[in-house]
Tab-separated table of C-alpha atoms and ligand atoms in Angstrom:
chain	number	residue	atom	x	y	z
A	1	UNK	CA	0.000	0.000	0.000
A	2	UNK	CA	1.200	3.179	-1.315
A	3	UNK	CA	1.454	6.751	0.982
A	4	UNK	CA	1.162	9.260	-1.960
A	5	UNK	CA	-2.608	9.998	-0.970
A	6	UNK	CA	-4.376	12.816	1.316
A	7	UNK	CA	-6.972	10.762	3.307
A	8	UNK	CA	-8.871	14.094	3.821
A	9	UNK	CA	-8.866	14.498	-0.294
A	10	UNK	CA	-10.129	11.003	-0.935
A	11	UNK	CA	-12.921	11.854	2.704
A	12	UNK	CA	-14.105	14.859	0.780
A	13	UNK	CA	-14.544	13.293	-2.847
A	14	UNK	CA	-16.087	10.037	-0.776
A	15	UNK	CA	-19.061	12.635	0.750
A	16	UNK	CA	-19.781	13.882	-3.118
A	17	UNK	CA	-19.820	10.793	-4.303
A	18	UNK	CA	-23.589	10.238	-4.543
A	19	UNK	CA	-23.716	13.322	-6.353
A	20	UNK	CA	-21.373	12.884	-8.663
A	21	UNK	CA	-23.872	12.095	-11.859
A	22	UNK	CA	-26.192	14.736	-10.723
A	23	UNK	CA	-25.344	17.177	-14.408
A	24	UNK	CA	-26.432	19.785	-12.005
A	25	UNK	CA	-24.647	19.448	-8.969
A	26	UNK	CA	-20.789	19.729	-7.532
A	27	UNK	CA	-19.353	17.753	-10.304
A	28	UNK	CA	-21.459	19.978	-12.714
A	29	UNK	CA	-18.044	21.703	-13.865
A	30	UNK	CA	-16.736	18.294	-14.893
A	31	UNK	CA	-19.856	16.915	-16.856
A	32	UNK	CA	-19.692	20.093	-19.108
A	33	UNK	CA	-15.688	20.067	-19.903
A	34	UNK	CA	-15.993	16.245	-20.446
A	35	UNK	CA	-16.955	16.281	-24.159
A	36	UNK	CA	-13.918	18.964	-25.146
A	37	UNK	CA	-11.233	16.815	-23.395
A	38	UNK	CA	-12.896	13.393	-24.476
A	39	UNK	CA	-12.824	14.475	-28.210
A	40	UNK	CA	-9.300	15.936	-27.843
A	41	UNK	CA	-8.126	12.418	-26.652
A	42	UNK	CA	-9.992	10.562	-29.169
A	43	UNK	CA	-8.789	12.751	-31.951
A	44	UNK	CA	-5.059	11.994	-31.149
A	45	UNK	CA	-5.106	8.669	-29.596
A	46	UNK	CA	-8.167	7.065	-31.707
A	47	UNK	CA	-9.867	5.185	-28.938
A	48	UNK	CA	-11.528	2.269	-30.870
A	49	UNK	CA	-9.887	-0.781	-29.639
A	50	UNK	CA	-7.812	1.192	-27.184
A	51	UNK	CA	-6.701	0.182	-23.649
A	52	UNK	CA	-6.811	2.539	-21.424
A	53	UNK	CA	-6.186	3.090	-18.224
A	54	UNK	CA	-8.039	6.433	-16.376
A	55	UNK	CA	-6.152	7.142	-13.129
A	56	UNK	CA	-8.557	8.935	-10.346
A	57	UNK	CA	-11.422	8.288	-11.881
A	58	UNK	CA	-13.511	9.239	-9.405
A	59	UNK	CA	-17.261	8.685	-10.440
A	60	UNK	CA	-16.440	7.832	-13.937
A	61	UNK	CA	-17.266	10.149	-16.179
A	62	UNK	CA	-14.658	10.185	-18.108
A	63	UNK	CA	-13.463	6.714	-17.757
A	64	UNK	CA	-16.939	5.691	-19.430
A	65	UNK	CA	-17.093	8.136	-22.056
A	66	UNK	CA	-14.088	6.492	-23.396
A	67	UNK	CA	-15.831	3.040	-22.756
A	68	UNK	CA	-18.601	4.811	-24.908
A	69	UNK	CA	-15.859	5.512	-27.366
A	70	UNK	CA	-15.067	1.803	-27.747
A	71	UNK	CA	-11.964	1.479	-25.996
A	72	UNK	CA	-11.372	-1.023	-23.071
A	73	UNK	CA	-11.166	1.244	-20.106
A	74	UNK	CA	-9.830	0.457	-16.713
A	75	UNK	CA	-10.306	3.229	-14.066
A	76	UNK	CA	-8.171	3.307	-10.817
A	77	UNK	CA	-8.901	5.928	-7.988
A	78	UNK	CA	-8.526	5.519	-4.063
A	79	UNK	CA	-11.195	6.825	-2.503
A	80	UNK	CA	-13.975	3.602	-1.959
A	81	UNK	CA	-17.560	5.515	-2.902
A	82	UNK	CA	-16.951	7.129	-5.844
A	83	UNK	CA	-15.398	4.236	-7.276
A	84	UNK	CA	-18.772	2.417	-6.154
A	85	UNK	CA	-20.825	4.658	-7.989
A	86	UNK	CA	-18.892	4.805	-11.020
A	87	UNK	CA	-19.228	0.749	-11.128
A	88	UNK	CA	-23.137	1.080	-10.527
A	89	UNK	CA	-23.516	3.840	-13.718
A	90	UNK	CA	-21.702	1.748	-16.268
A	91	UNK	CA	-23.869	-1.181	-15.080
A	92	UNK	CA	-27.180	1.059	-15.388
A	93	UNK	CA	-25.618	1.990	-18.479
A	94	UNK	CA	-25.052	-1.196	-19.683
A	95	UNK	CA	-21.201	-0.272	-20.576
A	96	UNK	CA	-19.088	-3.415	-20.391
A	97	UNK	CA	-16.013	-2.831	-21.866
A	98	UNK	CA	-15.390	-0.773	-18.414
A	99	UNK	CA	-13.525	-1.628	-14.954
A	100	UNK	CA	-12.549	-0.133	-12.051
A	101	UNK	CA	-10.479	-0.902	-9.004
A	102	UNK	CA	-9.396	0.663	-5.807
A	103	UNK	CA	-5.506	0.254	-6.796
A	104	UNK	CA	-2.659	3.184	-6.182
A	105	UNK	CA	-1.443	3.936	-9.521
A	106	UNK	CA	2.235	3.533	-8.332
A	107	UNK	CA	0.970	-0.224	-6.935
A	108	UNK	CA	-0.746	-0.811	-10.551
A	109	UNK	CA	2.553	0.353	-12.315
A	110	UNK	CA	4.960	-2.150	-10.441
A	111	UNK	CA	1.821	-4.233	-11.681
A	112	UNK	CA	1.289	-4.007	-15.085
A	113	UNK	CA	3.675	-1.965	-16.749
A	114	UNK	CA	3.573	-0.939	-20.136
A	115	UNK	CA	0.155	-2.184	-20.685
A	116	UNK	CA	-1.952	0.996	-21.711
A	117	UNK	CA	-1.990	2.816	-25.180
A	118	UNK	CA	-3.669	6.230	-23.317
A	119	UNK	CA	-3.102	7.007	-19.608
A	120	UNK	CA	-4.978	9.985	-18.402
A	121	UNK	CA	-4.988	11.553	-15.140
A	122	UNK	CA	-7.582	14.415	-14.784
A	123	UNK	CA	-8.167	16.807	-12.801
A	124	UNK	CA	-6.347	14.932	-9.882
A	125	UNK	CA	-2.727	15.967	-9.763
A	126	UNK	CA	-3.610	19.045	-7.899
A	127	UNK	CA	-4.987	16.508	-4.896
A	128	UNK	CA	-2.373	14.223	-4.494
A	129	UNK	CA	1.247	14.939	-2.384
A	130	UNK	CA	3.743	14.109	-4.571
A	131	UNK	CA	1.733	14.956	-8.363
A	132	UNK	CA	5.926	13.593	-9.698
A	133	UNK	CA	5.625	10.260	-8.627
A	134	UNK	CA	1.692	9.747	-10.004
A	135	UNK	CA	3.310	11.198	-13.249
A	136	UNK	CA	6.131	8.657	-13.523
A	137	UNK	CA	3.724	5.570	-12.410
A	138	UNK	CA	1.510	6.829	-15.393
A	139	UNK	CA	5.031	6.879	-17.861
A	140	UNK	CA	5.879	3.377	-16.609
A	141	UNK	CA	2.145	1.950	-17.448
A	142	UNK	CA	2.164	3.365	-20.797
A	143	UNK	CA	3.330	1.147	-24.075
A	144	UNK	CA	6.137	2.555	-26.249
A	145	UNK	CA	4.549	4.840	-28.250
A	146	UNK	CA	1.203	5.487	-26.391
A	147	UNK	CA	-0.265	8.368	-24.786
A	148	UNK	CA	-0.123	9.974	-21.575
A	149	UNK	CA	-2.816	13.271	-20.726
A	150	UNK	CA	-2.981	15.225	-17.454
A	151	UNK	CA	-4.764	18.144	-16.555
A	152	UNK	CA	-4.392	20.586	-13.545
A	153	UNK	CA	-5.142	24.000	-12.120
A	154	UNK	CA	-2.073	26.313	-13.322
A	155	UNK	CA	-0.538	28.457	-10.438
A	156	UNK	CA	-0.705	31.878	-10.395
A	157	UNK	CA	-3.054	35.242	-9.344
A	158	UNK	CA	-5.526	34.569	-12.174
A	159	UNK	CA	-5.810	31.208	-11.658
A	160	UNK	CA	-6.452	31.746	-7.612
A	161	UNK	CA	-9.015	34.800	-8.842
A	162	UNK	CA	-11.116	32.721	-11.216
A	163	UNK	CA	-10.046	28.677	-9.578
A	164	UNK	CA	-10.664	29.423	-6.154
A	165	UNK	CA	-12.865	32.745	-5.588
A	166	UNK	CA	-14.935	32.522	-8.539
A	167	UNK	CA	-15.355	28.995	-8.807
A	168	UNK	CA	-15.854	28.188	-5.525
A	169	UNK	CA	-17.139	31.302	-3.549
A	170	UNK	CA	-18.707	33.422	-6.473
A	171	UNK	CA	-20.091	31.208	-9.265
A	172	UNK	CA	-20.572	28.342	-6.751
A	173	UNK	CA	-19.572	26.328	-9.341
A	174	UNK	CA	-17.195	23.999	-6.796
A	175	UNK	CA	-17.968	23.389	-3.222
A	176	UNK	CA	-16.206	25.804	-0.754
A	177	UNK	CA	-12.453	23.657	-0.323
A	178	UNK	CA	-12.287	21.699	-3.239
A	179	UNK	CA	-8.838	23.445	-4.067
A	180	UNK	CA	-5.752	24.456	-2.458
A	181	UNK	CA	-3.899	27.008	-4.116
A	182	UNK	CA	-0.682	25.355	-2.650
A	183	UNK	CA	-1.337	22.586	-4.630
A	184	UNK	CA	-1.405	23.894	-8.340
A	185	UNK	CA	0.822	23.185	-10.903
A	186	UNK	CA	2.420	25.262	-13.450
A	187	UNK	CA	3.017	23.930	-16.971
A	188	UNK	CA	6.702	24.102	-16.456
A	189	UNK	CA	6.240	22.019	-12.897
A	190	UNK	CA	4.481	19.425	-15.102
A	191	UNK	CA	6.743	19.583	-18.361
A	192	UNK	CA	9.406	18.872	-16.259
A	193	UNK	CA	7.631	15.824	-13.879
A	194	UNK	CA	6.782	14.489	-17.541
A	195	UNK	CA	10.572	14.961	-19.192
A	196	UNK	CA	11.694	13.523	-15.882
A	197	UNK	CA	9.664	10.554	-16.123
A	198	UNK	CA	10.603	9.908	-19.711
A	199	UNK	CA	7.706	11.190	-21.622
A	200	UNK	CA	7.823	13.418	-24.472
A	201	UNK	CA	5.408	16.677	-23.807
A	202	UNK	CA	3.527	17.093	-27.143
A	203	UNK	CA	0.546	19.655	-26.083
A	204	UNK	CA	-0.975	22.035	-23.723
A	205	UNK	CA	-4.712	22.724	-24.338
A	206	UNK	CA	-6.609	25.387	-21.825
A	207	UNK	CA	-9.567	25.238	-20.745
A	208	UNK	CA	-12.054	28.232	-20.695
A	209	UNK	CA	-14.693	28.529	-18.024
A	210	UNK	CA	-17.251	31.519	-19.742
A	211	UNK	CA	-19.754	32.523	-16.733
A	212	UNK	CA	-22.339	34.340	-18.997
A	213	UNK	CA	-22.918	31.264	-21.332
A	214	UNK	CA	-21.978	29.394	-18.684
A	215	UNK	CA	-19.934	27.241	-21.264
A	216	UNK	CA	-16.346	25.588	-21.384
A	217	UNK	CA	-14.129	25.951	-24.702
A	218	UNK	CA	-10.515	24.541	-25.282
A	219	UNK	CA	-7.988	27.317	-25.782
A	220	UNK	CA	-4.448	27.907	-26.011
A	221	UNK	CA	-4.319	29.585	-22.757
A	222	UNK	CA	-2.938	27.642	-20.054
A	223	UNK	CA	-3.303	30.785	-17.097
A	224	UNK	CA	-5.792	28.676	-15.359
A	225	UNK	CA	-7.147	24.796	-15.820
A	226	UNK	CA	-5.162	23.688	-18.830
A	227	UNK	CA	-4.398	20.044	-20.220
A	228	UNK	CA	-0.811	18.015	-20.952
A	229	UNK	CA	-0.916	15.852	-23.810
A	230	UNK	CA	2.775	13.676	-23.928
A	231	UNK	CA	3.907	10.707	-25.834
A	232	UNK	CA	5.563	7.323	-24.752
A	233	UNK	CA	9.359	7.242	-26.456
A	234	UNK	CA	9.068	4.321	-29.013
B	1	SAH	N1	-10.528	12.357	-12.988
B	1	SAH	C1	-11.946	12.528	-12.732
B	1	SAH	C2	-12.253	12.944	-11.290
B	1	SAH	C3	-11.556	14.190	-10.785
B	1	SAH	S1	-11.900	14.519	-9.056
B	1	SAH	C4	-12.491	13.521	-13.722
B	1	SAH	O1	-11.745	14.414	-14.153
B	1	SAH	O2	-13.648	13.424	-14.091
B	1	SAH	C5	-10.361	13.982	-8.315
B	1	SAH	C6	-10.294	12.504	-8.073
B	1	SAH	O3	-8.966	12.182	-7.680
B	1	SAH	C7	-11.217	11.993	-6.952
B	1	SAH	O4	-11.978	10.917	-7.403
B	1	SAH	C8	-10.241	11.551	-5.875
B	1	SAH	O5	-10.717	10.465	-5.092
B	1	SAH	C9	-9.047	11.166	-6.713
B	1	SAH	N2	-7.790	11.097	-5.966
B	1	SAH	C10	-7.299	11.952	-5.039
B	1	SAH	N3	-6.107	11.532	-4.597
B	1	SAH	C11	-5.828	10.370	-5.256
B	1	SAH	C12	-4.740	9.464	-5.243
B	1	SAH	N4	-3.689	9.673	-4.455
B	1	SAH	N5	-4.801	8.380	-6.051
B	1	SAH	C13	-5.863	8.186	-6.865
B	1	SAH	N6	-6.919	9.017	-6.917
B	1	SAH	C14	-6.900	10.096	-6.131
């Protein structure tokens, strides 16, 4: 058993859990950026046929929109509910190509390695103690050749302004806590996690929260929550 988790992270995603399909509720945020990222993946990696492996899944949304997308998707996260409830939606949605297990991704990497074409690791860097050592577990389950995709919160003013006090206090998009600005991760932190672990960065996308439309759009701006596309050497 792994140490590189924050029991009070996985507590607090555990108490959303049964809310985590609710397209209106906490993980509301998620639900709407899930088609830009999922067709951003699929356009690079191709997911037919795919394996791939979606590390802190959470409540699966992503994990089975990929399923949806025919590849054979195994999601990982460490926190027991939402895992539960991401098993019982693929079942109501009668996805089967779709798994999930309560395994540390460093555990799953001594595992299995090299046995995914994509890795992705959403929104869950930014929650975790050491975000280097998730990164290199991801690089060591990846094939030669495959894909690896993170995405973060960047770290700076504007990101704190529009992350923390709009999203959370403001907009009320996020419940009150779900970030600490500590935590965030500049591009540069996570180019050079990804060079260290031997992956080749490839992309940044941003992502654009707009509150009057109340709309996401991808972007080349990575000032706030922004996406790392890399490649597996071989
Ligand atoms: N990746 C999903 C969920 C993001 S919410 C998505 O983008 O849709 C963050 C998730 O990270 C939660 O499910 C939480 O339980 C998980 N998490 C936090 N720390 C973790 C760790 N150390 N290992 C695996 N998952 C972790």
């Amino acid at each position: 058993m792994t140490v590189n988790a924050d029991p009070q992270e996985l507590a607090k995603f555990g108490e959303l859990a049964h809310r985590w399909w609710d397209q209106d509720g906490d993980f509301r945020p998620l639900h709407q950026l899930n088609p830009l990222r999922l067709g951003w993946i699929d356009q690079l990696v191709h997911l037919p046929g795919k394996r791939a492996l979606d590390v802190g899944c959470g409540g699966g949304i992503l994990a089975e929109s990929m399923a949806q997308r025919g590849a054979e998707v195994l999601g990982i996260d460490l926190s027991t509910k939402p895992l539960k409830v991401a098993q019982l939606h693929a079942l109501e949605a009668g996805v089967t190509n779709l798994r999930y297990r309560e395994v540390a991704v460093e555990d799953l990497a001594a595992e299995a390695p090299t046995s995914f074409d994509v890795v992705t690791a959403m929104e869950m860097l930014e929650h975790v103690p050491d975000p280097a050592s998730v990164v290199r577990a991801c690089a060591a389950l990846v094939k030669p050749g495959g894909w690896v995709f993170f995405s973060t919160i960047n770290r700076n003013a504007k990101a704190w302004l529009l992350a923390i006090v709009g999203a959370e206090h403001v907009l009320k998009l996020l419940p009150k806590g779900t970030h600490e600005y500590q935590r965030f991760i500049r591009p540069s932190e996570l180019t050079r996690f990804a060079r260290e672990a031997g992956l080749m960065p490839d992309g940044f996308k941003g992502l654009e929260y707009n509150p009057l439309t109340q709309r996401f759009r991808l972007t080349d701006d990575t000032s706030v929550n922004y996406l790392l596309a890399c490649r597996a050497p071989g």
